Amino acid sequence: MTNVSPPSPRARALVEGAYDTHIHVAPDVMERRIDDIDLARRFADVGMAGFVLKSHYVPTAERAQVVRKVVPEVRALGAITLNGSVGGLNPSAVEIAGRLDTRVVWMPTVDSRNQRDSRAQDPAGAKPPMWAALQDDLRSAGIEPPAVDVVGADGTVTEAVRDVLTVVAKHGMTLATGHLNAAEIVAVAEAAFDAGVRRVVVTHPEFTSQRLPVDVQRRLAERGALLERCFTTAHTGKVTWRRLLDNIRAVGPEHSVLSSDLGQPFNPPVEDGLAIMADTLLEDGFSEKEIQVMAVANSRRVAGEEAR
């Protein structure tokens, strides 16, 4: 992990109107760099349209409504992550989330079977995720929820997954794959499209516990999924920038969406994430049009805000 320079004016202009569809800010159960209301004001200052509030532990749609009232020029959007704290694959929780205009439903992350069983090691010097310490605390206290399984012994998705996908489709929400492994991601994505879900995002495919091969990424893109390229995955050393940039080219920029995954106290400001990525992409020869597709058009699609 290295220090980065503030984004250039050119990069700022390229991400105007974008949504950052994956951020972690206060209030939260761990320390964060900024709270959601102050972040909305900063997004307004730099011309970004909005953000999706992600928590591994609690739904955020009610928070998002309050933020929109305080800072109406920025669209704060809610999400839910199907970990143990909301009952795992709980269609009732997803239904309530949908009625609150939640935009993104993440499959299990910290409580996914894959994340629990993952033996993938971070590269030397990589910064561990902040949630790892909380999971250790829960385990030590004997109250860590059981791992959430999304597929059965035959490799097909469970009835609980199908029930959740029915609700996601009903409310027109975006389905994100969380911390599943490659086989699980493919099974869930296929089931989601078959259930009528219109938008599927493959969550940070370069992350340590995902590491999706390029051929799998291409297969998912051909089916209609977007591949999420997170700033922090490379910035914290979990993957090299070279690998992330090469993956974007191999799959096609039109199939990628940029997000930051920022909010940690030790990382850059959240409102800088997409613009810093834009500078990195420009330096590597990506065109302005390609960057705007990934940062603006595709992020608005993930947020369900294409027509706004």
PDB file of N, CA and C in Angstrom, residues 15-108:
ATOM      1  N   VAL A  15     -15.404  11.662 -13.720  1.00  0.00           N
ATOM      2  CA  VAL A  15     -16.296  10.908 -12.836  1.00  0.00           C
ATOM      3  C   VAL A  15     -17.469  11.755 -12.323  1.00  0.00           C
ATOM      4  N   GLU A  16     -17.638  12.957 -12.852  1.00  0.00           N
ATOM      5  CA  GLU A  16     -18.811  13.750 -12.484  1.00  0.00           C
ATOM      6  C   GLU A  16     -20.080  12.988 -12.871  1.00  0.00           C
ATOM      7  N   GLY A  17     -21.042  12.988 -11.976  1.00  0.00           N
ATOM      8  CA  GLY A  17     -22.286  12.276 -12.230  1.00  0.00           C
ATOM      9  C   GLY A  17     -22.245  10.799 -11.889  1.00  0.00           C
ATOM     10  N   ALA A  18     -21.110  10.334 -11.352  1.00  0.00           N
ATOM     11  CA  ALA A  18     -20.967   8.920 -11.007  1.00  0.00           C
ATOM     12  C   ALA A  18     -21.552   8.619  -9.635  1.00  0.00           C
ATOM     13  N   TYR A  19     -21.865   7.353  -9.432  1.00  0.00           N
ATOM     14  CA  TYR A  19     -22.195   6.815  -8.120  1.00  0.00           C
ATOM     15  C   TYR A  19     -21.041   5.934  -7.671  1.00  0.00           C
ATOM     16  N   ASP A  20     -20.668   6.046  -6.401  1.00  0.00           N
ATOM     17  CA  ASP A  20     -19.758   5.068  -5.815  1.00  0.00           C
ATOM     18  C   ASP A  20     -20.652   4.033  -5.152  1.00  0.00           C
ATOM     19  N   THR A  21     -20.707   2.855  -5.736  1.00  0.00           N
ATOM     20  CA  THR A  21     -21.699   1.859  -5.343  1.00  0.00           C
ATOM     21  C   THR A  21     -21.210   0.898  -4.266  1.00  0.00           C
ATOM     22  N   HIS A  22     -20.097   1.225  -3.617  1.00  0.00           N
ATOM     23  CA  HIS A  22     -19.552   0.320  -2.587  1.00  0.00           C
ATOM     24  C   HIS A  22     -18.665   1.133  -1.658  1.00  0.00           C
ATOM     25  N   ILE A  23     -19.261   1.637  -0.566  1.00  0.00           N
ATOM     26  CA  ILE A  23     -18.482   2.399   0.414  1.00  0.00           C
ATOM     27  C   ILE A  23     -18.842   1.928   1.822  1.00  0.00           C
ATOM     28  N   HIS A  24     -17.947   2.179   2.770  1.00  0.00           N
ATOM     29  CA  HIS A  24     -18.151   1.807   4.178  1.00  0.00           C
ATOM     30  C   HIS A  24     -17.875   3.028   5.050  1.00  0.00           C
ATOM     31  N   VAL A  25     -18.944   3.698   5.509  1.00  0.00           N
ATOM     32  CA  VAL A  25     -18.764   4.913   6.303  1.00  0.00           C
ATOM     33  C   VAL A  25     -19.593   4.836   7.579  1.00  0.00           C
ATOM     34  N   ALA A  26     -19.351   5.791   8.477  1.00  0.00           N
ATOM     35  CA  ALA A  26     -20.053   5.837   9.758  1.00  0.00           C
ATOM     36  C   ALA A  26     -21.481   6.344   9.558  1.00  0.00           C
ATOM     37  N   PRO A  27     -22.393   5.926  10.472  1.00  0.00           N
ATOM     38  CA  PRO A  27     -22.167   5.091  11.653  1.00  0.00           C
ATOM     39  C   PRO A  27     -21.975   3.621  11.280  1.00  0.00           C
ATOM     40  N   ASP A  28     -21.058   2.981  12.002  1.00  0.00           N
ATOM     41  CA  ASP A  28     -20.750   1.573  11.764  1.00  0.00           C
ATOM     42  C   ASP A  28     -20.269   0.966  13.070  1.00  0.00           C
ATOM     43  N   VAL A  29     -20.065  -0.333  13.075  1.00  0.00           N
ATOM     44  CA  VAL A  29     -19.595  -1.012  14.284  1.00  0.00           C
ATOM     45  C   VAL A  29     -18.078  -0.982  14.389  1.00  0.00           C
ATOM     46  N   MET A  30     -17.434  -0.303  13.469  1.00  0.00           N
ATOM     47  CA  MET A  30     -15.986  -0.122  13.530  1.00  0.00           C
ATOM     48  C   MET A  30     -15.663   1.293  13.087  1.00  0.00           C
ATOM     49  N   GLU A  31     -14.451   1.720  13.364  1.00  0.00           N
ATOM     50  CA  GLU A  31     -14.061   3.094  13.062  1.00  0.00           C
ATOM     51  C   GLU A  31     -14.092   3.345  11.553  1.00  0.00           C
ATOM     52  N   ARG A  32     -14.628   4.491  11.180  1.00  0.00           N
ATOM     53  CA  ARG A  32     -14.662   4.884   9.784  1.00  0.00           C
ATOM     54  C   ARG A  32     -14.123   6.301   9.625  1.00  0.00           C
ATOM     55  N   ARG A  33     -13.718   6.616   8.406  1.00  0.00           N
ATOM     56  CA  ARG A  33     -13.059   7.892   8.131  1.00  0.00           C
ATOM     57  C   ARG A  33     -14.024   9.069   8.195  1.00  0.00           C
ATOM     58  N   ILE A  34     -15.280   8.845   7.838  1.00  0.00           N
ATOM     59  CA  ILE A  34     -16.246   9.939   7.676  1.00  0.00           C
ATOM     60  C   ILE A  34     -17.641   9.370   7.879  1.00  0.00           C
ATOM     61  N   ASP A  35     -18.612  10.237   8.221  1.00  0.00           N
ATOM     62  CA  ASP A  35     -19.988   9.746   8.303  1.00  0.00           C
ATOM     63  C   ASP A  35     -20.734  10.058   7.006  1.00  0.00           C
ATOM     64  N   ASP A  36     -21.911   9.461   6.877  1.00  0.00           N
ATOM     65  CA  ASP A  36     -22.606   9.516   5.600  1.00  0.00           C
ATOM     66  C   ASP A  36     -23.088  10.910   5.223  1.00  0.00           C
ATOM     67  N   ILE A  37     -23.489  11.727   6.195  1.00  0.00           N
ATOM     68  CA  ILE A  37     -23.955  13.079   5.878  1.00  0.00           C
ATOM     69  C   ILE A  37     -22.795  13.960   5.416  1.00  0.00           C
ATOM     70  N   ASP A  38     -21.681  13.927   6.134  1.00  0.00           N
ATOM     71  CA  ASP A  38     -20.518  14.708   5.696  1.00  0.00           C
ATOM     72  C   ASP A  38     -20.012  14.234   4.337  1.00  0.00           C
ATOM     73  N   LEU A  39     -20.098  12.924   4.093  1.00  0.00           N
ATOM     74  CA  LEU A  39     -19.668  12.406   2.795  1.00  0.00           C
ATOM     75  C   LEU A  39     -20.578  12.925   1.684  1.00  0.00           C
ATOM     76  N   ALA A  40     -21.873  12.973   1.938  1.00  0.00           N
ATOM     77  CA  ALA A  40     -22.785  13.496   0.921  1.00  0.00           C
ATOM     78  C   ALA A  40     -22.426  14.935   0.553  1.00  0.00           C
ATOM     79  N   ARG A  41     -22.062  15.726   1.548  1.00  0.00           N
ATOM     80  CA  ARG A  41     -21.667  17.108   1.261  1.00  0.00           C
ATOM     81  C   ARG A  41     -20.395  17.156   0.415  1.00  0.00           C
ATOM     82  N   ARG A  42     -19.462  16.265   0.691  1.00  0.00           N
ATOM     83  CA  ARG A  42     -18.231  16.223  -0.111  1.00  0.00           C
ATOM     84  C   ARG A  42     -18.529  15.760  -1.542  1.00  0.00           C
ATOM     85  N   PHE A  43     -19.429  14.796  -1.693  1.00  0.00           N
ATOM     86  CA  PHE A  43     -19.803  14.357  -3.042  1.00  0.00           C
ATOM     87  C   PHE A  43     -20.421  15.514  -3.820  1.00  0.00           C
ATOM     88  N   ALA A  44     -21.250  16.309  -3.148  1.00  0.00           N
ATOM     89  CA  ALA A  44     -21.839  17.473  -3.808  1.00  0.00           C
ATOM     90  C   ALA A  44     -20.757  18.438  -4.266  1.00  0.00           C
ATOM     91  N   ASP A  45     -19.744  18.625  -3.432  1.00  0.00           N
ATOM     92  CA  ASP A  45     -18.665  19.556  -3.764  1.00  0.00           C
ATOM     93  C   ASP A  45     -17.889  19.127  -5.003  1.00  0.00           C
ATOM     94  N   VAL A  46     -17.729  17.807  -5.209  1.00  0.00           N
ATOM     95  CA  VAL A  46     -16.918  17.327  -6.338  1.00  0.00           C
ATOM     96  C   VAL A  46     -17.773  16.899  -7.527  1.00  0.00           C
ATOM     97  N   GLY A  47     -19.094  17.075  -7.433  1.00  0.00           N
ATOM     98  CA  GLY A  47     -19.957  16.808  -8.581  1.00  0.00           C
ATOM     99  C   GLY A  47     -20.327  15.358  -8.811  1.00  0.00           C
ATOM    100  N   MET A  48     -20.195  14.531  -7.789  1.00  0.00           N
ATOM    101  CA  MET A  48     -20.617  13.138  -7.929  1.00  0.00           C
ATOM    102  C   MET A  48     -22.080  12.999  -7.523  1.00  0.00           C
ATOM    103  N   ALA A  49     -22.756  12.033  -8.145  1.00  0.00           N
ATOM    104  CA  ALA A  49     -24.214  11.957  -8.008  1.00  0.00           C
ATOM    105  C   ALA A  49     -24.667  11.320  -6.709  1.00  0.00           C
ATOM    106  N   GLY A  50     -23.923  10.324  -6.215  1.00  0.00           N
ATOM    107  CA  GLY A  50     -24.379   9.642  -5.019  1.00  0.00           C
ATOM    108  C   GLY A  50     -23.536   8.434  -4.681  1.00  0.00           C
ATOM    109  N   PHE A  51     -24.030   7.663  -3.708  1.00  0.00           N
ATOM    110  CA  PHE A  51     -23.286   6.484  -3.259  1.00  0.00           C
ATOM    111  C   PHE A  51     -24.243   5.471  -2.647  1.00  0.00           C
ATOM    112  N   VAL A  52     -23.782   4.222  -2.605  1.00  0.00           N
ATOM    113  CA  VAL A  52     -24.522   3.138  -1.957  1.00  0.00           C
ATOM    114  C   VAL A  52     -23.831   2.821  -0.641  1.00  0.00           C
ATOM    115  N   LEU A  53     -24.605   2.895   0.448  1.00  0.00           N
ATOM    116  CA  LEU A  53     -24.073   2.655   1.790  1.00  0.00           C
ATOM    117  C   LEU A  53     -24.029   1.157   2.071  1.00  0.00           C
ATOM    118  N   LYS A  54     -22.829   0.615   2.119  1.00  0.00           N
ATOM    119  CA  LYS A  54     -22.691  -0.819   2.404  1.00  0.00           C
ATOM    120  C   LYS A  54     -22.284  -1.045   3.856  1.00  0.00           C
ATOM    121  N   SER A  55     -22.962  -1.982   4.498  1.00  0.00           N
ATOM    122  CA  SER A  55     -22.550  -2.493   5.802  1.00  0.00           C
ATOM    123  C   SER A  55     -22.555  -4.012   5.718  1.00  0.00           C
ATOM    124  N   HIS A  56     -21.572  -4.636   6.348  1.00  0.00           N
ATOM    125  CA  HIS A  56     -21.578  -6.096   6.427  1.00  0.00           C
ATOM    126  C   HIS A  56     -22.602  -6.606   7.433  1.00  0.00           C
ATOM    127  N   TYR A  57     -23.143  -5.698   8.264  1.00  0.00           N
ATOM    128  CA  TYR A  57     -23.910  -6.154   9.421  1.00  0.00           C
ATOM    129  C   TYR A  57     -25.332  -5.625   9.525  1.00  0.00           C
ATOM    130  N   VAL A  58     -25.627  -4.447   8.998  1.00  0.00           N
ATOM    131  CA  VAL A  58     -26.969  -3.866   9.178  1.00  0.00           C
ATOM    132  C   VAL A  58     -27.487  -3.310   7.852  1.00  0.00           C
ATOM    133  N   PRO A  59     -28.819  -3.316   7.654  1.00  0.00           N
ATOM    134  CA  PRO A  59     -29.402  -2.644   6.485  1.00  0.00           C
ATOM    135  C   PRO A  59     -29.217  -1.131   6.593  1.00  0.00           C
ATOM    136  N   THR A  60     -29.147  -0.462   5.447  1.00  0.00           N
ATOM    137  CA  THR A  60     -28.810   0.969   5.457  1.00  0.00           C
ATOM    138  C   THR A  60     -29.837   1.855   4.763  1.00  0.00           C
ATOM    139  N   ALA A  61     -30.959   1.318   4.327  1.00  0.00           N
ATOM    140  CA  ALA A  61     -31.913   2.133   3.572  1.00  0.00           C
ATOM    141  C   ALA A  61     -32.501   3.261   4.401  1.00  0.00           C
ATOM    142  N   GLU A  62     -32.779   3.012   5.686  1.00  0.00           N
ATOM    143  CA  GLU A  62     -33.325   4.086   6.517  1.00  0.00           C
ATOM    144  C   GLU A  62     -32.320   5.225   6.675  1.00  0.00           C
ATOM    145  N   ARG A  63     -31.055   4.887   6.895  1.00  0.00           N
ATOM    146  CA  ARG A  63     -30.004   5.909   6.951  1.00  0.00           C
ATOM    147  C   ARG A  63     -29.990   6.723   5.667  1.00  0.00           C
ATOM    148  N   ALA A  64     -30.070   6.032   4.550  1.00  0.00           N
ATOM    149  CA  ALA A  64     -29.981   6.716   3.264  1.00  0.00           C
ATOM    150  C   ALA A  64     -31.101   7.738   3.106  1.00  0.00           C
ATOM    151  N   GLN A  65     -32.289   7.401   3.591  1.00  0.00           N
ATOM    152  CA  GLN A  65     -33.400   8.349   3.502  1.00  0.00           C
ATOM    153  C   GLN A  65     -33.106   9.626   4.287  1.00  0.00           C
ATOM    154  N   VAL A  66     -32.517   9.478   5.465  1.00  0.00           N
ATOM    155  CA  VAL A  66     -32.180  10.648   6.277  1.00  0.00           C
ATOM    156  C   VAL A  66     -31.115  11.493   5.579  1.00  0.00           C
ATOM    157  N   VAL A  67     -30.108  10.841   5.011  1.00  0.00           N
ATOM    158  CA  VAL A  67     -29.044  11.575   4.319  1.00  0.00           C
ATOM    159  C   VAL A  67     -29.619  12.360   3.148  1.00  0.00           C
ATOM    160  N   ARG A  68     -30.517  11.741   2.396  1.00  0.00           N
ATOM    161  CA  ARG A  68     -31.111  12.440   1.248  1.00  0.00           C
ATOM    162  C   ARG A  68     -31.913  13.663   1.687  1.00  0.00           C
ATOM    163  N   LYS A  69     -32.533  13.596   2.848  1.00  0.00           N
ATOM    164  CA  LYS A  69     -33.280  14.753   3.343  1.00  0.00           C
ATOM    165  C   LYS A  69     -32.344  15.894   3.722  1.00  0.00           C
ATOM    166  N   VAL A  70     -31.197  15.539   4.326  1.00  0.00           N
ATOM    167  CA  VAL A  70     -30.248  16.571   4.772  1.00  0.00           C
ATOM    168  C   VAL A  70     -29.464  17.140   3.598  1.00  0.00           C
ATOM    169  N   VAL A  71     -29.082  16.274   2.652  1.00  0.00           N
ATOM    170  CA  VAL A  71     -28.287  16.701   1.487  1.00  0.00           C
ATOM    171  C   VAL A  71     -29.017  16.223   0.230  1.00  0.00           C
ATOM    172  N   PRO A  72     -30.091  16.889  -0.163  1.00  0.00           N
ATOM    173  CA  PRO A  72     -30.938  16.381  -1.247  1.00  0.00           C
ATOM    174  C   PRO A  72     -30.287  16.386  -2.619  1.00  0.00           C
ATOM    175  N   GLU A  73     -29.209  17.141  -2.789  1.00  0.00           N
ATOM    176  CA  GLU A  73     -28.565  17.180  -4.106  1.00  0.00           C
ATOM    177  C   GLU A  73     -27.711  15.942  -4.380  1.00  0.00           C
ATOM    178  N   VAL A  74     -27.520  15.086  -3.378  1.00  0.00           N
ATOM    179  CA  VAL A  74     -26.762  13.845  -3.547  1.00  0.00           C
ATOM    180  C   VAL A  74     -27.667  12.674  -3.183  1.00  0.00           C
ATOM    181  N   ARG A  75     -27.637  11.636  -4.013  1.00  0.00           N
ATOM    182  CA  ARG A  75     -28.496  10.479  -3.807  1.00  0.00           C
ATOM    183  C   ARG A  75     -27.757   9.416  -2.987  1.00  0.00           C
ATOM    184  N   ALA A  76     -28.019   9.375  -1.690  1.00  0.00           N
ATOM    185  CA  ALA A  76     -27.531   8.292  -0.838  1.00  0.00           C
ATOM    186  C   ALA A  76     -28.518   7.141  -0.955  1.00  0.00           C
ATOM    187  N   LEU A  77     -28.010   5.942  -1.217  1.00  0.00           N
ATOM    188  CA  LEU A  77     -28.867   4.782  -1.466  1.00  0.00           C
ATOM    189  C   LEU A  77     -28.556   3.664  -0.482  1.00  0.00           C
ATOM    190  N   GLY A  78     -29.585   2.909  -0.129  1.00  0.00           N
ATOM    191  CA  GLY A  78     -29.449   1.861   0.868  1.00  0.00           C
ATOM    192  C   GLY A  78     -29.120   0.505   0.273  1.00  0.00           C
ATOM    193  N   ALA A  79     -28.642  -0.372   1.158  1.00  0.00           N
ATOM    194  CA  ALA A  79     -28.265  -1.730   0.761  1.00  0.00           C
ATOM    195  C   ALA A  79     -28.493  -2.678   1.929  1.00  0.00           C
ATOM    196  N   ILE A  80     -28.429  -3.967   1.637  1.00  0.00           N
ATOM    197  CA  ILE A  80     -28.476  -4.994   2.672  1.00  0.00           C
ATOM    198  C   ILE A  80     -27.519  -6.106   2.266  1.00  0.00           C
ATOM    199  N   THR A  81     -26.792  -6.638   3.247  1.00  0.00           N
ATOM    200  CA  THR A  81     -25.859  -7.734   3.027  1.00  0.00           C
ATOM    201  C   THR A  81     -26.347  -8.938   3.818  1.00  0.00           C
ATOM    202  N   LEU A  82     -26.472 -10.087   3.179  1.00  0.00           N
ATOM    203  CA  LEU A  82     -27.161 -11.233   3.765  1.00  0.00           C
ATOM    204  C   LEU A  82     -26.246 -12.098   4.632  1.00  0.00           C
ATOM    205  N   ASN A  83     -25.663 -11.453   5.641  1.00  0.00           N
ATOM    206  CA  ASN A  83     -24.867 -12.156   6.644  1.00  0.00           C
ATOM    207  C   ASN A  83     -25.747 -12.562   7.828  1.00  0.00           C
ATOM    208  N   GLY A  84     -25.135 -13.198   8.807  1.00  0.00           N
ATOM    209  CA  GLY A  84     -25.887 -13.733   9.931  1.00  0.00           C
ATOM    210  C   GLY A  84     -26.645 -12.699  10.730  1.00  0.00           C
ATOM    211  N   SER A  85     -26.146 -11.472  10.780  1.00  0.00           N
ATOM    212  CA  SER A  85     -26.786 -10.439  11.599  1.00  0.00           C
ATOM    213  C   SER A  85     -28.165 -10.042  11.083  1.00  0.00           C
ATOM    214  N   VAL A  86     -28.501 -10.357   9.822  1.00  0.00           N
ATOM    215  CA  VAL A  86     -29.851 -10.107   9.304  1.00  0.00           C
ATOM    216  C   VAL A  86     -30.593 -11.413   9.043  1.00  0.00           C
ATOM    217  N   GLY A  87     -30.042 -12.513   9.545  1.00  0.00           N
ATOM    218  CA  GLY A  87     -30.676 -13.808   9.339  1.00  0.00           C
ATOM    219  C   GLY A  87     -30.198 -14.554   8.122  1.00  0.00           C
ATOM    220  N   GLY A  88     -29.080 -14.125   7.539  1.00  0.00           N
ATOM    221  CA  GLY A  88     -28.537 -14.826   6.375  1.00  0.00           C
ATOM    222  C   GLY A  88     -29.445 -14.679   5.167  1.00  0.00           C
ATOM    223  N   LEU A  89     -29.720 -15.763   4.504  1.00  0.00           N
ATOM    224  CA  LEU A  89     -30.567 -15.753   3.303  1.00  0.00           C
ATOM    225  C   LEU A  89     -32.025 -15.640   3.730  1.00  0.00           C
ATOM    226  N   ASN A  90     -32.400 -14.443   4.099  1.00  0.00           N
ATOM    227  CA  ASN A  90     -33.670 -14.177   4.760  1.00  0.00           C
ATOM    228  C   ASN A  90     -34.573 -13.369   3.823  1.00  0.00           C
ATOM    229  N   PRO A  91     -35.518 -14.010   3.128  1.00  0.00           N
ATOM    230  CA  PRO A  91     -36.360 -13.267   2.181  1.00  0.00           C
ATOM    231  C   PRO A  91     -37.215 -12.198   2.844  1.00  0.00           C
ATOM    232  N   SER A  92     -37.577 -12.394   4.113  1.00  0.00           N
ATOM    233  CA  SER A  92     -38.356 -11.362   4.808  1.00  0.00           C
ATOM    234  C   SER A  92     -37.545 -10.083   4.961  1.00  0.00           C
ATOM    235  N   ALA A  93     -36.266 -10.227   5.327  1.00  0.00           N
ATOM    236  CA  ALA A  93     -35.409  -9.054   5.449  1.00  0.00           C
ATOM    237  C   ALA A  93     -35.238  -8.367   4.103  1.00  0.00           C
ATOM    238  N   VAL A  94     -35.134  -9.155   3.044  1.00  0.00           N
ATOM    239  CA  VAL A  94     -34.986  -8.573   1.704  1.00  0.00           C
ATOM    240  C   VAL A  94     -36.278  -7.886   1.272  1.00  0.00           C
ATOM    241  N   GLU A  95     -37.418  -8.460   1.617  1.00  0.00           N
ATOM    242  CA  GLU A  95     -38.702  -7.832   1.294  1.00  0.00           C
ATOM    243  C   GLU A  95     -38.835  -6.473   1.986  1.00  0.00           C
ATOM    244  N   ILE A  96     -38.520  -6.427   3.279  1.00  0.00           N
ATOM    245  CA  ILE A  96     -38.581  -5.146   3.994  1.00  0.00           C
ATOM    246  C   ILE A  96     -37.608  -4.153   3.371  1.00  0.00           C
ATOM    247  N   ALA A  97     -36.408  -4.635   3.037  1.00  0.00           N
ATOM    248  CA  ALA A  97     -35.425  -3.759   2.397  1.00  0.00           C
ATOM    249  C   ALA A  97     -35.973  -3.203   1.085  1.00  0.00           C
ATOM    250  N   GLY A  98     -36.605  -4.052   0.296  1.00  0.00           N
ATOM    251  CA  GLY A  98     -37.169  -3.602  -0.968  1.00  0.00           C
ATOM    252  C   GLY A  98     -38.235  -2.548  -0.783  1.00  0.00           C
ATOM    253  N   ARG A  99     -39.070  -2.705   0.240  1.00  0.00           N
ATOM    254  CA  ARG A  99     -40.126  -1.724   0.501  1.00  0.00           C
ATOM    255  C   ARG A  99     -39.551  -0.384   0.964  1.00  0.00           C
ATOM    256  N   LEU A 100     -38.303  -0.403   1.445  1.00  0.00           N
ATOM    257  CA  LEU A 100     -37.625   0.820   1.856  1.00  0.00           C
ATOM    258  C   LEU A 100     -36.771   1.409   0.730  1.00  0.00           C
ATOM    259  N   ASP A 101     -36.967   0.901  -0.499  1.00  0.00           N
ATOM    260  CA  ASP A 101     -36.243   1.390  -1.674  1.00  0.00           C
ATOM    261  C   ASP A 101     -34.747   1.090  -1.595  1.00  0.00           C
ATOM    262  N   THR A 102     -34.402  -0.039  -0.995  1.00  0.00           N
ATOM    263  CA  THR A 102     -33.012  -0.511  -1.030  1.00  0.00           C
ATOM    264  C   THR A 102     -32.622  -0.789  -2.474  1.00  0.00           C
ATOM    265  N   ARG A 103     -31.383  -0.444  -2.843  1.00  0.00           N
ATOM    266  CA  ARG A 103     -30.956  -0.601  -4.233  1.00  0.00           C
ATOM    267  C   ARG A 103     -30.069  -1.820  -4.471  1.00  0.00           C
ATOM    268  N   VAL A 104     -29.272  -2.228  -3.484  1.00  0.00           N
ATOM    269  CA  VAL A 104     -28.335  -3.333  -3.706  1.00  0.00           C
ATOM    270  C   VAL A 104     -28.492  -4.374  -2.610  1.00  0.00           C
ATOM    271  N   VAL A 105     -28.553  -5.635  -3.023  1.00  0.00           N
ATOM    272  CA  VAL A 105     -28.569  -6.771  -2.099  1.00  0.00           C
ATOM    273  C   VAL A 105     -27.296  -7.565  -2.330  1.00  0.00           C
ATOM    274  N   TRP A 106     -26.445  -7.608  -1.304  1.00  0.00           N
ATOM    275  CA  TRP A 106     -25.222  -8.404  -1.391  1.00  0.00           C
ATOM    276  C   TRP A 106     -25.480  -9.815  -0.850  1.00  0.00           C
ATOM    277  N   MET A 107     -25.032 -10.808  -1.584  1.00  0.00           N
ATOM    278  CA  MET A 107     -24.945 -12.155  -1.039  1.00  0.00           C
ATOM    279  C   MET A 107     -23.984 -12.130   0.157  1.00  0.00           C
ATOM    280  N   PRO A 108     -23.935 -13.201   0.974  1.00  0.00           N
ATOM    281  CA  PRO A 108     -23.097 -13.164   2.184  1.00  0.00           C
ATOM    282  C   PRO A 108     -21.646 -12.781   1.885  1.00  0.00           C
TER     283      PRO A 108
END
